[in-house]
Amino acid sequence: MSIDAGDLAQLLADLEPIGRSEQGTTRLAWTAEHEAAAEWFREAAARVGLRPARDPAGNLWACPEAPAPWWAIGSHLDSVREGGRYDGALGVVAGFAIAARSELPLAVVAFADEEGARFNTPTFGSRALTGTLDVGDVLTRVDESGVTLRDAMRGAGVDPDRLSEAPTWLDRLRGLLELHIDQSRDVAERAGPAAVVRGLAARMRVQVELRGAADHAGTTRRPVRRDALLAAARLIIRADELAGPEMVATAGRILVEPNAPTTVPARVRAWLDARASRPAEVDAWWAGVRAAADDLRASTGVDVRTSVASTNRGTVFDPDVRRALTRAAERSGLPAAEVVCFAGHDAGVIAPRRPAGMVLVRNPTGVSHAPGEDVSLEDAAAAARVVRSAVEALA
Ligand SMILES: [Zn+2]
C-alpha cells in the first residue's frame, strides 16, 4: 500500500499539539514537552509493531524484531523556541509511515536535542552516537535557568554517566535516511515536491577582534580617529561582497566597547558565519577576508585580527544512497534535482560512519524555525514514497 497525506496527518494529529501555542512549537530537549513527544514516539512504535528503546544519549529508537543492523528512517522531535511544527517531526512521522508500509525490518529514530536550543549542543544525539561529542565538555553546560545538562538529562530519565556508552548503539544502524522540511526556497524554486540532498554546506565561523582607540566623538578629527566599529562595518560589508553566488556570509553577533553614544568605539568583537556549497568557495572567501583585514589595518590604524573559531568541510552524502533516492524519484515521476542543504542535520553527522542520505520537502515560503513554517502533506507523502522505494532498493 502506498503512503498518502492522510497517513502523515494521522500520525501528526497527536504529536503536533505537544508544546504548541500561538507563538509556535517549543519542545526543547530534556523538558516535559519533549518527554511527552517521547511518549508519543513509544505509542507510535507499538502501533506499527516496533519495540521502543532509548539509547544512552537519549536517542529514541523504534526497533524491528529482526536482528540488527537495520536501515533506519529518522529525524528529531525537539524544536527551537517558538519554532515550526514540521522541522524534525515530519521526518519522524514519515519514518513510522514508511515502516508501517514496508516489508523490510526498518527502524525509526528520533535523535536527541538536534536543535541544541537549550544548551547550545546542536546534533547532540547523533554526535553522541558517532562518538564525536565531547562528553566531558557538554555535561556541565547550563541553560538560561542555571540547570546543567547533566541534571536536565537525569530529569528526563537518561543517565548522564552512561552518555559515553552511546557509540555502542551505532552497531545497530546499517544506514540512515532523513526526510526533512526544506528550510529555504531552493526545493520550491529548483525541483518539485521534494529533492535529493547532494550534501550539506561547508561552513566556517570566524572571530574578528578589532582594537582602535576610545576618543571624544565631537572633538576627535577624522584623520586621527581609530574607530574600531567603523573598521568592523567595512570588514562586514567586504565579507558579504566576497561571498560567491552559492554562498552566504553573516555577521550575526557583535560586541562593541565602550558602546557609548559620544565615544569613538575602541574595541569590537564580531563573529562571521560563512556557508557555501563547496569548501573551496569558503577557502577563497577566507583568503579574501584576511586580505581585507590587512588592508583595513594599514588604512585605518585599527588592529584587526581574524581567526577561525570552527570549520566544517561539509558533507557529501553516500553516492549509492543518492543514486537510490534519485532513481526512486524518477520512478515516481518527480524531477530528480539535487540540492545542497545549508543547515546542519543528524544525517550529516551520521554520514561519515554509515551510508546516509536526505530528502527535503518543498517549502514554498522557505520559512522555518518560526510558527509560519508550512508544508503540503501531499508533498511530504510523495517524499516519503521516494524514501521508502529507495530504502527497499538499498536493502
Ligand atoms: Zn530539523
Coordinates of C-alpha atoms and ligand atoms in Angstrom, one line a residue:
M1 CA 0.0 0.0 0.0
S2 CA 1.1 3.5 -0.8
I3 CA 1.8 6.2 1.7
D4 CA -0.6 9.2 1.5
A5 CA -1.1 12.5 3.1
G6 CA -3.7 11.0 5.4
D7 CA -1.2 8.6 6.9
L8 CA 1.1 11.5 7.9
A9 CA -1.8 13.7 9.1
Q10 CA -3.0 10.9 11.4
L11 CA 0.5 10.5 12.9
L12 CA 0.9 14.2 13.3
A13 CA -2.5 14.7 15.0
D14 CA -1.3 13.6 18.4
L15 CA 2.2 14.9 18.1
E16 CA 1.5 18.5 16.9
P17 CA -0.3 19.8 20.0
I18 CA 2.6 18.9 22.2
G19 CA 4.4 22.2 23.0
R20 CA 2.3 24.1 20.6
S21 CA 1.0 27.6 21.3
E22 CA 0.1 30.7 19.2
Q23 CA 3.7 31.6 19.3
G24 CA 4.8 28.3 17.7
T25 CA 6.1 24.9 18.8
T26 CA 8.5 24.8 21.7
R27 CA 9.8 21.3 22.5
L28 CA 13.3 21.8 24.0
A29 CA 15.5 18.8 24.8
W30 CA 15.0 17.1 28.2
T31 CA 11.8 19.1 29.1
A32 CA 8.3 17.8 29.9
E33 CA 7.2 18.8 26.4
H34 CA 10.0 16.7 24.8
E35 CA 9.2 13.8 27.2
A36 CA 5.5 14.0 26.1
A37 CA 6.7 13.7 22.5
A38 CA 8.9 10.7 23.5
E39 CA 5.7 9.1 24.9
W40 CA 4.0 9.7 21.6
F41 CA 7.0 8.1 19.9
R42 CA 6.7 4.9 22.1
E43 CA 2.9 4.7 21.3
A44 CA 3.5 5.2 17.6
A45 CA 6.2 2.5 17.6
A46 CA 3.9 0.0 19.4
R47 CA 1.1 0.7 16.9
V48 CA 3.4 -0.4 14.0
G49 CA 4.8 -3.4 15.8
L50 CA 8.2 -1.9 16.6
R51 CA 9.9 -2.1 20.0
P52 CA 10.6 1.3 21.6
A53 CA 14.0 1.8 23.2
R54 CA 16.2 4.7 24.3
D55 CA 20.0 4.7 23.9
P56 CA 22.4 6.2 26.4
A57 CA 22.3 9.6 24.6
G58 CA 18.5 9.8 24.9
N59 CA 18.0 9.0 21.2
L60 CA 14.6 7.3 20.7
W61 CA 14.6 4.1 18.7
A62 CA 11.7 2.0 17.4
C63 CA 13.3 -1.4 16.7
P64 CA 12.1 -4.2 14.5
E65 CA 12.2 -7.8 15.7
A66 CA 14.8 -8.9 13.0
P67 CA 18.4 -8.9 14.1
A68 CA 20.4 -5.7 13.8
P69 CA 21.8 -3.8 11.9
W70 CA 18.8 -2.2 10.3
W71 CA 18.3 0.7 7.9
A72 CA 16.6 3.5 9.8
I73 CA 14.5 6.4 8.9
G74 CA 14.5 9.3 11.3
S75 CA 14.9 12.9 12.3
H76 CA 14.2 14.7 15.6
L77 CA 11.3 15.7 17.9
D78 CA 12.9 18.6 19.7
S79 CA 12.4 22.2 18.3
V80 CA 13.8 25.6 18.7
R81 CA 11.9 28.1 20.9
E82 CA 8.7 29.1 19.1
G83 CA 9.6 27.1 16.1
G84 CA 7.6 25.4 13.4
R85 CA 5.6 22.2 13.6
Y86 CA 7.3 20.3 10.8
D87 CA 11.0 20.8 11.5
G88 CA 12.2 17.3 12.6
A89 CA 8.7 16.0 13.4
L90 CA 7.9 15.4 9.7
G91 CA 10.9 13.1 9.3
V92 CA 9.9 11.0 12.4
V93 CA 6.3 10.8 11.3
A94 CA 7.4 9.8 7.8
G95 CA 9.6 7.1 9.4
F96 CA 6.6 5.5 11.1
A97 CA 4.5 5.8 7.9
I98 CA 7.3 4.1 5.9
A99 CA 7.9 1.4 8.5
A100 CA 4.2 0.6 8.6
R101 CA 4.0 0.2 4.9
S102 CA 7.3 -1.7 4.2
E103 CA 8.1 -5.4 4.3
L104 CA 11.6 -4.6 5.4
P105 CA 12.7 -4.6 9.1
L106 CA 13.1 -0.8 9.4
A107 CA 14.0 1.1 12.5
V108 CA 12.7 4.6 13.2
V109 CA 15.0 7.0 15.1
A110 CA 14.3 10.4 16.8
F111 CA 17.7 11.9 17.6
A112 CA 18.0 13.7 20.9
D113 CA 18.5 17.5 21.0
E114 CA 19.1 18.1 17.3
E115 CA 18.5 21.8 17.6
G116 CA 20.7 22.4 20.7
A117 CA 18.5 25.3 21.5
R118 CA 18.7 24.9 25.3
F119 CA 22.4 24.1 25.9
N120 CA 24.0 25.1 22.6
T121 CA 24.6 21.5 21.8
P122 CA 23.2 21.0 18.2
T123 CA 23.0 17.4 16.8
F124 CA 23.7 16.2 20.4
G125 CA 22.3 12.7 19.9
S126 CA 23.8 11.9 16.6
R127 CA 27.2 13.2 17.7
A128 CA 27.0 11.1 20.9
L129 CA 26.1 8.1 18.8
T130 CA 29.0 8.5 16.4
G131 CA 31.4 9.3 19.3
T132 CA 32.1 12.8 18.1
L133 CA 30.6 14.6 21.1
D134 CA 32.9 16.0 23.7
V135 CA 31.1 14.3 26.7
G136 CA 33.2 16.0 29.3
D137 CA 32.5 19.4 27.9
V138 CA 28.8 19.2 27.4
L139 CA 27.5 17.8 30.7
T140 CA 28.5 20.9 32.7
R141 CA 26.8 23.4 30.3
V142 CA 23.9 25.3 31.8
D143 CA 20.6 26.6 30.3
E144 CA 19.1 30.0 30.9
S145 CA 17.7 28.9 34.3
G146 CA 21.1 27.6 35.5
V147 CA 20.2 23.9 35.1
T148 CA 23.1 21.8 34.0
L149 CA 22.8 19.4 31.1
R150 CA 23.7 16.6 33.4
D151 CA 20.7 17.4 35.7
A152 CA 18.4 18.0 32.7
M153 CA 19.2 14.6 31.3
R154 CA 18.7 12.9 34.6
G155 CA 15.3 14.7 35.0
A156 CA 14.3 13.1 31.7
G157 CA 15.3 9.7 33.0
V158 CA 18.5 9.4 30.9
D159 CA 21.7 8.6 33.0
P160 CA 24.3 11.2 32.1
D161 CA 27.1 9.0 33.4
R162 CA 26.4 6.5 30.6
L163 CA 26.4 9.1 27.8
S164 CA 29.9 7.9 26.6
E165 CA 28.4 4.4 26.0
A166 CA 26.2 5.7 23.2
P167 CA 28.5 4.7 20.4
T168 CA 27.9 1.0 21.1
W169 CA 24.4 1.6 19.7
L170 CA 25.8 2.6 16.3
D171 CA 26.3 -1.2 15.5
R172 CA 22.5 -1.4 15.2
L173 CA 22.5 1.1 12.3
R174 CA 23.1 -0.1 8.8
G175 CA 22.3 3.2 7.2
L176 CA 20.1 6.3 7.7
L177 CA 17.6 8.2 5.6
E178 CA 16.3 11.5 6.8
L179 CA 13.3 13.3 5.4
H180 CA 13.1 17.0 6.4
I181 CA 11.3 20.2 5.5
D182 CA 13.3 22.4 3.3
Q183 CA 14.4 25.4 5.3
S184 CA 14.9 27.5 2.2
R185 CA 13.1 28.0 -1.1
D186 CA 15.6 26.0 -3.0
V187 CA 13.5 22.9 -3.5
A188 CA 10.4 25.1 -4.4
E189 CA 12.4 27.0 -7.0
R190 CA 14.6 24.3 -8.5
A191 CA 12.7 21.0 -8.1
G192 CA 9.2 19.7 -7.4
P193 CA 7.6 18.4 -4.2
A194 CA 10.9 17.0 -3.0
A195 CA 14.6 17.0 -3.8
V196 CA 17.5 14.7 -3.0
V197 CA 20.3 16.4 -1.0
R198 CA 23.7 16.1 -2.5
G199 CA 25.3 17.2 0.7
L200 CA 25.4 19.7 3.5
A201 CA 27.2 23.0 3.0
A202 CA 30.8 23.7 4.0
R203 CA 30.9 26.3 6.8
M204 CA 33.3 28.4 8.7
R205 CA 32.9 30.6 11.8
V206 CA 35.4 33.4 12.0
Q207 CA 36.1 35.5 15.1
V208 CA 37.2 39.1 14.5
E209 CA 38.8 41.3 17.1
L210 CA 39.4 45.0 16.3
R211 CA 41.2 47.3 18.6
G212 CA 41.2 51.1 18.0
A213 CA 41.2 53.9 20.4
A214 CA 38.4 55.4 22.5
D215 CA 38.1 59.2 22.0
H216 CA 35.7 62.1 22.1
A217 CA 33.0 61.7 19.4
G218 CA 32.9 65.5 18.9
T219 CA 36.5 66.8 19.2
T220 CA 38.4 63.9 17.5
R221 CA 39.1 64.8 13.9
R222 CA 38.7 62.2 11.3
P223 CA 42.4 61.8 10.3
V224 CA 43.4 60.9 13.9
R225 CA 40.5 58.6 14.7
R226 CA 41.0 54.8 15.2
D227 CA 37.3 53.8 15.1
A228 CA 37.0 50.0 15.7
L229 CA 33.3 49.8 14.8
L230 CA 33.8 51.7 11.5
A231 CA 36.5 49.3 10.5
A232 CA 34.3 46.4 11.6
A233 CA 31.5 47.7 9.4
R234 CA 33.8 47.9 6.4
L235 CA 35.0 44.4 7.0
I236 CA 31.5 43.0 7.3
I237 CA 30.4 44.7 4.1
R238 CA 33.6 43.2 2.4
A239 CA 32.8 39.8 3.8
D240 CA 29.4 39.9 2.2
E241 CA 30.8 41.2 -1.1
L242 CA 33.4 38.4 -1.1
A243 CA 30.7 35.7 -0.8
G244 CA 30.2 33.9 -4.1
P245 CA 26.8 33.2 -5.7
E246 CA 26.5 29.9 -4.0
M247 CA 27.5 31.3 -0.6
V248 CA 26.2 33.2 2.4
A249 CA 28.1 35.2 5.0
T250 CA 26.5 36.6 8.1
A251 CA 27.8 38.8 10.9
G252 CA 25.2 37.7 13.4
R253 CA 26.9 38.7 16.7
I254 CA 28.8 41.9 17.5
L255 CA 30.1 43.3 20.8
V256 CA 31.2 47.0 21.0
E257 CA 33.1 48.7 23.7
P258 CA 32.6 51.1 25.4
N259 CA 29.3 51.2 23.5
A260 CA 28.7 54.8 24.5
P261 CA 26.9 57.3 22.3
T262 CA 29.5 60.0 22.5
T263 CA 32.7 57.9 22.4
V264 CA 34.6 56.7 19.3
P265 CA 34.3 52.8 19.6
A266 CA 37.6 51.4 20.9
R267 CA 37.0 47.6 20.7
V268 CA 34.8 45.3 18.7
R269 CA 34.4 41.6 18.7
A270 CA 32.3 40.1 15.8
W271 CA 31.6 36.7 14.5
L272 CA 31.2 35.8 10.9
D273 CA 29.4 32.7 9.7
A274 CA 30.1 31.6 6.1
R275 CA 28.5 28.7 4.3
A276 CA 29.0 27.5 0.7
S277 CA 28.0 24.5 -1.3
R278 CA 31.7 23.7 -1.7
P279 CA 34.7 24.0 0.7
A280 CA 36.8 25.7 -2.0
E281 CA 34.4 28.7 -2.0
V282 CA 34.8 29.1 1.8
D283 CA 38.6 28.9 1.4
A284 CA 38.6 31.6 -1.2
W285 CA 36.3 33.8 0.9
W286 CA 38.5 33.3 4.0
A287 CA 41.6 34.4 2.0
G288 CA 39.7 37.5 0.9
V289 CA 38.6 38.3 4.4
R290 CA 42.2 38.1 5.7
A291 CA 43.4 40.3 2.9
A292 CA 40.6 42.8 3.7
A293 CA 41.7 42.8 7.3
D294 CA 45.3 43.5 6.3
D295 CA 44.1 46.4 4.2
L296 CA 42.0 47.8 7.0
R297 CA 44.8 47.6 9.4
A298 CA 47.1 49.6 7.1
S299 CA 44.5 52.2 6.1
T300 CA 42.7 52.8 9.5
G301 CA 45.3 52.2 12.2
V302 CA 42.9 49.8 13.8
D303 CA 44.4 46.5 14.9
V304 CA 42.3 43.9 13.1
R305 CA 42.8 40.2 14.0
T306 CA 40.8 37.3 12.4
S307 CA 40.8 33.7 13.5
V308 CA 38.9 30.6 12.6
A309 CA 36.6 29.7 15.5
S310 CA 35.3 26.5 13.9
T311 CA 35.2 25.0 10.4
N312 CA 33.4 22.1 8.7
R313 CA 34.3 20.9 5.2
G314 CA 30.7 20.0 4.6
T315 CA 29.2 16.6 3.9
V316 CA 28.7 14.8 0.6
F317 CA 26.2 12.1 1.1
D318 CA 26.9 8.5 0.0
P319 CA 26.7 8.2 -3.8
D320 CA 24.8 4.9 -3.6
V321 CA 22.2 6.3 -1.3
R322 CA 21.8 9.4 -3.5
R323 CA 21.6 7.2 -6.6
A324 CA 18.9 5.1 -5.0
L325 CA 16.9 8.2 -4.0
T326 CA 17.3 9.8 -7.4
R327 CA 16.1 6.6 -9.2
A328 CA 13.2 6.3 -6.8
A329 CA 12.2 9.9 -7.5
E330 CA 12.4 9.3 -11.2
R331 CA 10.3 6.1 -10.9
S332 CA 7.6 8.1 -9.2
G333 CA 7.7 10.9 -11.8
L334 CA 9.3 13.5 -9.7
P335 CA 12.0 15.8 -11.1
A336 CA 15.3 14.3 -9.7
A337 CA 17.1 17.6 -8.9
E338 CA 19.8 17.6 -6.3
V339 CA 20.2 20.4 -3.8
V340 CA 22.9 21.4 -1.3
C341 CA 21.4 22.0 2.2
F342 CA 22.8 25.0 4.1
A343 CA 21.5 23.8 7.5
G344 CA 23.0 21.2 9.8
H345 CA 21.3 17.8 10.2
D346 CA 21.7 14.5 12.0
A347 CA 22.1 12.7 8.7
G348 CA 25.2 14.8 8.1
V349 CA 26.7 13.7 11.4
I350 CA 25.9 10.0 10.7
A351 CA 27.2 10.2 7.1
P352 CA 31.0 9.7 7.8
R353 CA 30.2 6.5 9.7
R354 CA 27.2 4.9 7.9
P355 CA 25.6 5.3 4.4
A356 CA 23.2 8.2 4.8
G357 CA 21.1 10.4 2.7
M358 CA 18.4 13.1 2.9
V359 CA 15.3 14.2 1.0
L360 CA 14.0 17.7 1.5
V361 CA 10.3 18.5 1.1
R362 CA 9.3 21.7 -0.7
N363 CA 8.7 24.7 1.5
P364 CA 7.1 27.4 -0.7
T365 CA 7.8 30.3 1.7
G366 CA 11.2 29.0 2.9
V367 CA 10.1 29.9 6.4
S368 CA 11.5 27.7 9.2
H369 CA 12.3 27.9 12.9
A370 CA 9.1 30.1 13.1
P371 CA 5.4 29.3 13.6
G372 CA 4.7 30.2 9.9
E373 CA 6.7 27.1 8.7
D374 CA 4.4 25.2 6.4
V375 CA 4.4 22.3 4.0
S376 CA 1.9 20.3 2.0
L377 CA 1.4 16.8 3.3
E378 CA 0.8 15.7 -0.3
D379 CA 4.4 16.8 -1.0
A380 CA 5.6 15.1 2.2
A381 CA 3.9 11.9 1.3
A382 CA 5.5 12.0 -2.2
A383 CA 8.9 12.4 -0.5
A384 CA 8.1 9.5 1.9
R385 CA 7.3 7.3 -1.0
V386 CA 10.6 8.1 -2.6
V387 CA 12.4 7.3 0.7
R388 CA 10.5 4.0 1.1
S389 CA 11.3 3.0 -2.5
A390 CA 15.0 4.0 -2.1
V391 CA 15.5 2.1 1.2
E392 CA 13.9 -1.0 -0.3
A393 CA 16.4 -0.8 -3.2
L394 CA 19.3 -0.2 -0.9
A395 CA 18.4 -3.1 1.5
Ligands
ZN1 ZN 15.4 19.9 11.9

